[in-house]
Amino acid sequence: MSARDDILAAVQKGLTQGQGGAVQRRNPDAIRAEAAQLLANLDEIRPDLAAGDPVDAFVAKCANPALGVTLDRVANWQALPRAVIAYLDQHDLPHRLSVSGDPRLDALTGIEAHQPCAPDEAAAISVADWGVAETGSVVIHSAPDQPILNAMLPRHWLVVVEEKKILPFLDDYATYAASRPRNAVLITGSSGTTDIEGFFVRGAHGPGFVHVLLVAG
C-alpha cells in the first residue's frame, strides 16, 4: 500500500457512511462545531512552554543548540550599541552594519550604518516585530522601515527583540497578524542544511549566524 493510498484511506474513514455503505460528506456546521469545541480550552491543547514566563521560555528555546542561535540580554536601548560592538568584535567583524529603517537604530554610535543590504553583506541588524516563546522564532513584517533582505542576505544577522513583544504561543501571534501586511517572515534559528553528502553546511539559505539582542523593559 502506497503513502497515497494511506492518505486517501484516512480521508475516506473520516467521512460518514450512509445507507448501504454509501459515502456522504459530513455537515460543515457539525465540523465547525467540533473545531470550536476543541478550541474552547486552549490550555488543554497547547504544548508546555520551556519555562513558565514567556520571556524565560523564549530564552530557553534560543539556548537549544538545534536552533543555532546566540542571545544577549540588554538592559535597555541605550546599552544596545555596546552589545552590538561586542558581538562584532567577538567574530572579528568590522564595525559596519546594514541597518533597517527603524529610528531606534540611529543611536548605534561607533558603528558605520548603511542601506541597503548588499548580496555579500557580512552583518545586518533588524528590530523584530514579535518574538514567539513556544518556538524561539522572531517575526518581521515587510515595510518601508523593515527590509526583509536584512534577514536573508548577510552572513551574520543581529535581531533586536523587546521583552514586551514576546508572545507565548504561535497562535497568539496569528491574532496580532490578522490586520498586518501579508508579507510576514517567521525565522527560527540560523540557516543550515545537510543535503550535500550529509555534511552540515551553515548559511545555506540565509544567515549562518543569528544573534538575538533581547532588550528589557
XYZ file of C-alpha atoms in Angstrom:
217
model
C 0.000 0.000 0.000
C 1.449 3.362 -1.030
C 1.573 6.531 1.038
C -1.064 7.965 -1.274
C -3.357 5.032 -0.532
C -2.829 5.531 3.202
C -3.790 9.197 2.972
C -6.883 8.529 0.883
C -7.941 5.733 3.225
C -7.669 8.084 6.197
C -9.785 10.677 4.399
C -12.337 8.033 3.486
C -12.511 6.859 7.080
C -13.279 10.379 8.225
C -16.388 10.536 6.081
C -19.772 9.429 7.401
C -21.097 6.189 5.999
C -24.638 6.458 4.675
C -27.182 3.741 3.995
C -25.844 0.756 2.102
C -22.248 1.825 2.709
C -22.560 4.911 0.525
C -20.199 7.710 1.469
C -21.798 11.002 2.462
C -19.940 14.165 3.309
C -20.389 15.398 6.849
C -22.375 18.519 7.567
C -19.990 21.520 7.511
C -21.765 23.040 10.524
C -21.072 19.884 12.532
C -17.390 20.045 11.587
C -17.202 23.707 12.632
C -18.882 22.884 15.940
C -16.328 20.143 16.649
C -13.462 22.501 15.823
C -14.887 25.189 18.111
C -15.176 22.648 20.913
C -11.512 21.695 20.517
C -10.505 25.357 20.748
C -12.774 26.154 23.689
C -9.962 25.496 26.159
C -6.648 26.371 24.538
C -4.654 25.410 27.625
C -5.598 21.772 27.058
C -4.252 21.627 23.512
C -1.257 23.968 23.717
C 2.173 22.476 24.424
C 4.029 23.306 27.611
C 6.457 26.207 27.328
C 10.111 25.699 28.176
C 9.528 27.929 31.233
C 6.547 29.479 32.965
C 7.293 33.062 31.943
C 7.198 33.774 28.168
C 10.473 35.722 28.264
C 12.263 32.946 30.149
C 10.734 30.388 27.783
C 11.989 32.338 24.760
C 15.497 32.497 26.229
C 15.445 28.762 26.997
C 14.266 27.937 23.484
C 17.024 30.048 21.926
C 19.558 28.159 24.050
C 18.632 24.926 22.270
C 21.651 24.025 20.078
C 19.307 22.825 17.344
C 18.305 26.436 16.643
C 21.855 27.668 16.143
C 21.075 30.975 17.858
C 23.052 33.083 20.307
C 21.384 35.550 22.659
C 22.462 38.502 24.759
C 20.213 40.229 27.267
C 20.488 44.009 27.017
C 19.397 46.286 29.859
C 17.897 48.992 27.624
C 18.155 50.639 24.218
C 20.990 52.855 25.428
C 23.100 49.744 26.055
C 22.444 48.333 22.578
C 25.467 49.880 20.770
C 27.861 48.338 23.275
C 26.238 44.909 22.869
C 26.392 45.133 19.070
C 30.065 46.132 19.077
C 30.859 43.283 21.468
C 29.309 40.789 19.029
C 31.150 42.236 16.030
C 34.443 42.127 17.915
C 33.821 38.546 19.027
C 33.523 37.485 15.385
C 36.337 39.712 14.080
C 33.885 41.751 12.033
C 34.312 45.423 11.130
C 32.128 47.944 12.947
C 29.891 48.177 9.897
C 26.264 47.092 9.567
C 23.387 47.200 7.146
C 20.542 48.582 9.246
C 16.794 48.557 8.836
C 14.953 51.864 8.867
C 13.852 51.641 12.493
C 14.715 55.059 14.001
C 15.797 53.434 17.269
C 18.832 52.074 15.419
C 20.006 55.609 14.637
C 21.679 55.600 18.047
C 24.182 52.864 17.100
C 27.173 55.056 17.858
C 30.597 53.777 16.903
C 29.157 51.724 14.031
C 29.114 52.604 10.345
C 25.469 52.079 9.390
C 24.289 51.916 5.805
C 21.486 50.789 3.489
C 20.613 48.739 1.511
C 21.882 45.275 2.344
C 24.392 44.011 -0.228
C 24.386 40.396 -1.512
C 27.775 39.809 0.155
C 26.928 41.689 3.351
C 28.841 40.491 6.397
C 26.336 41.651 9.006
C 22.963 43.355 9.259
C 20.605 44.306 12.049
C 16.809 44.463 12.310
C 14.220 45.058 15.008
C 11.725 42.211 15.236
C 8.008 42.875 15.346
C 7.488 39.942 17.699
C 9.177 37.001 19.369
C 7.432 33.670 19.976
C 8.295 31.806 23.173
C 6.851 28.486 22.002
C 9.285 28.118 19.106
C 12.035 30.666 19.731
C 11.016 32.373 16.496
C 11.301 36.041 15.611
C 8.792 37.724 13.332
C 9.363 40.565 10.901
C 6.872 42.213 8.550
C 7.950 43.769 5.289
C 7.619 47.559 5.448
C 9.478 50.671 4.249
C 11.431 50.647 7.519
C 11.802 46.849 7.600
C 13.694 45.493 4.568
C 13.306 41.724 4.555
C 16.663 41.225 2.820
C 18.416 42.252 6.037
C 17.293 38.903 7.430
C 18.165 36.931 4.290
C 21.436 38.088 2.746
C 24.094 38.629 5.426
C 26.327 36.011 6.992
C 25.510 37.415 10.441
C 22.031 38.676 11.299
C 21.565 40.586 14.525
C 17.939 40.982 15.557
C 16.644 43.130 18.384
C 13.678 41.710 20.278
C 11.947 43.649 23.032
C 10.865 41.581 26.026
C 7.432 43.211 25.906
C 6.995 41.930 22.337
C 7.418 38.244 23.216
C 4.203 36.260 22.819
C 3.689 32.873 24.478
C 2.389 30.855 21.518
C 2.396 30.937 17.743
C -1.384 31.296 17.608
C -1.091 34.398 19.810
C 0.967 35.940 17.022
C -1.678 34.928 14.472
C -4.189 37.075 16.364
C -1.957 40.138 16.042
C -1.040 39.376 12.435
C -4.641 39.369 11.200
C -4.544 43.022 10.126
C -0.858 43.266 9.225
C 0.850 43.001 5.799
C 0.683 39.593 4.235
C 4.467 39.518 3.758
C 5.397 38.195 7.176
C 8.582 36.230 7.829
C 8.958 33.910 10.820
C 12.570 32.938 11.415
C 13.516 30.119 13.754
C 17.258 29.809 14.096
C 20.128 30.103 11.670
C 20.176 28.615 8.185
C 21.759 25.228 7.638
C 21.455 22.044 5.625
C 22.867 18.527 5.484
C 21.579 17.883 1.955
C 25.068 17.571 0.484
C 26.632 14.231 1.467
C 25.270 14.525 4.994
C 27.681 17.305 5.974
C 26.277 20.287 7.853
C 26.603 23.477 5.807
C 25.920 26.699 7.668
C 24.211 29.607 5.940
C 22.882 27.600 3.006
C 19.633 29.524 2.552
C 20.146 32.559 4.757
C 22.275 33.843 7.625
C 24.631 31.293 9.102
C 24.638 33.184 12.396
C 21.586 34.622 14.137
C 22.197 36.713 17.247
C 19.248 37.891 19.339
C 19.626 41.070 21.361
C 16.873 40.845 23.964
C 16.090 44.327 25.259
C 14.471 44.589 28.689
C 11.589 46.867 29.548
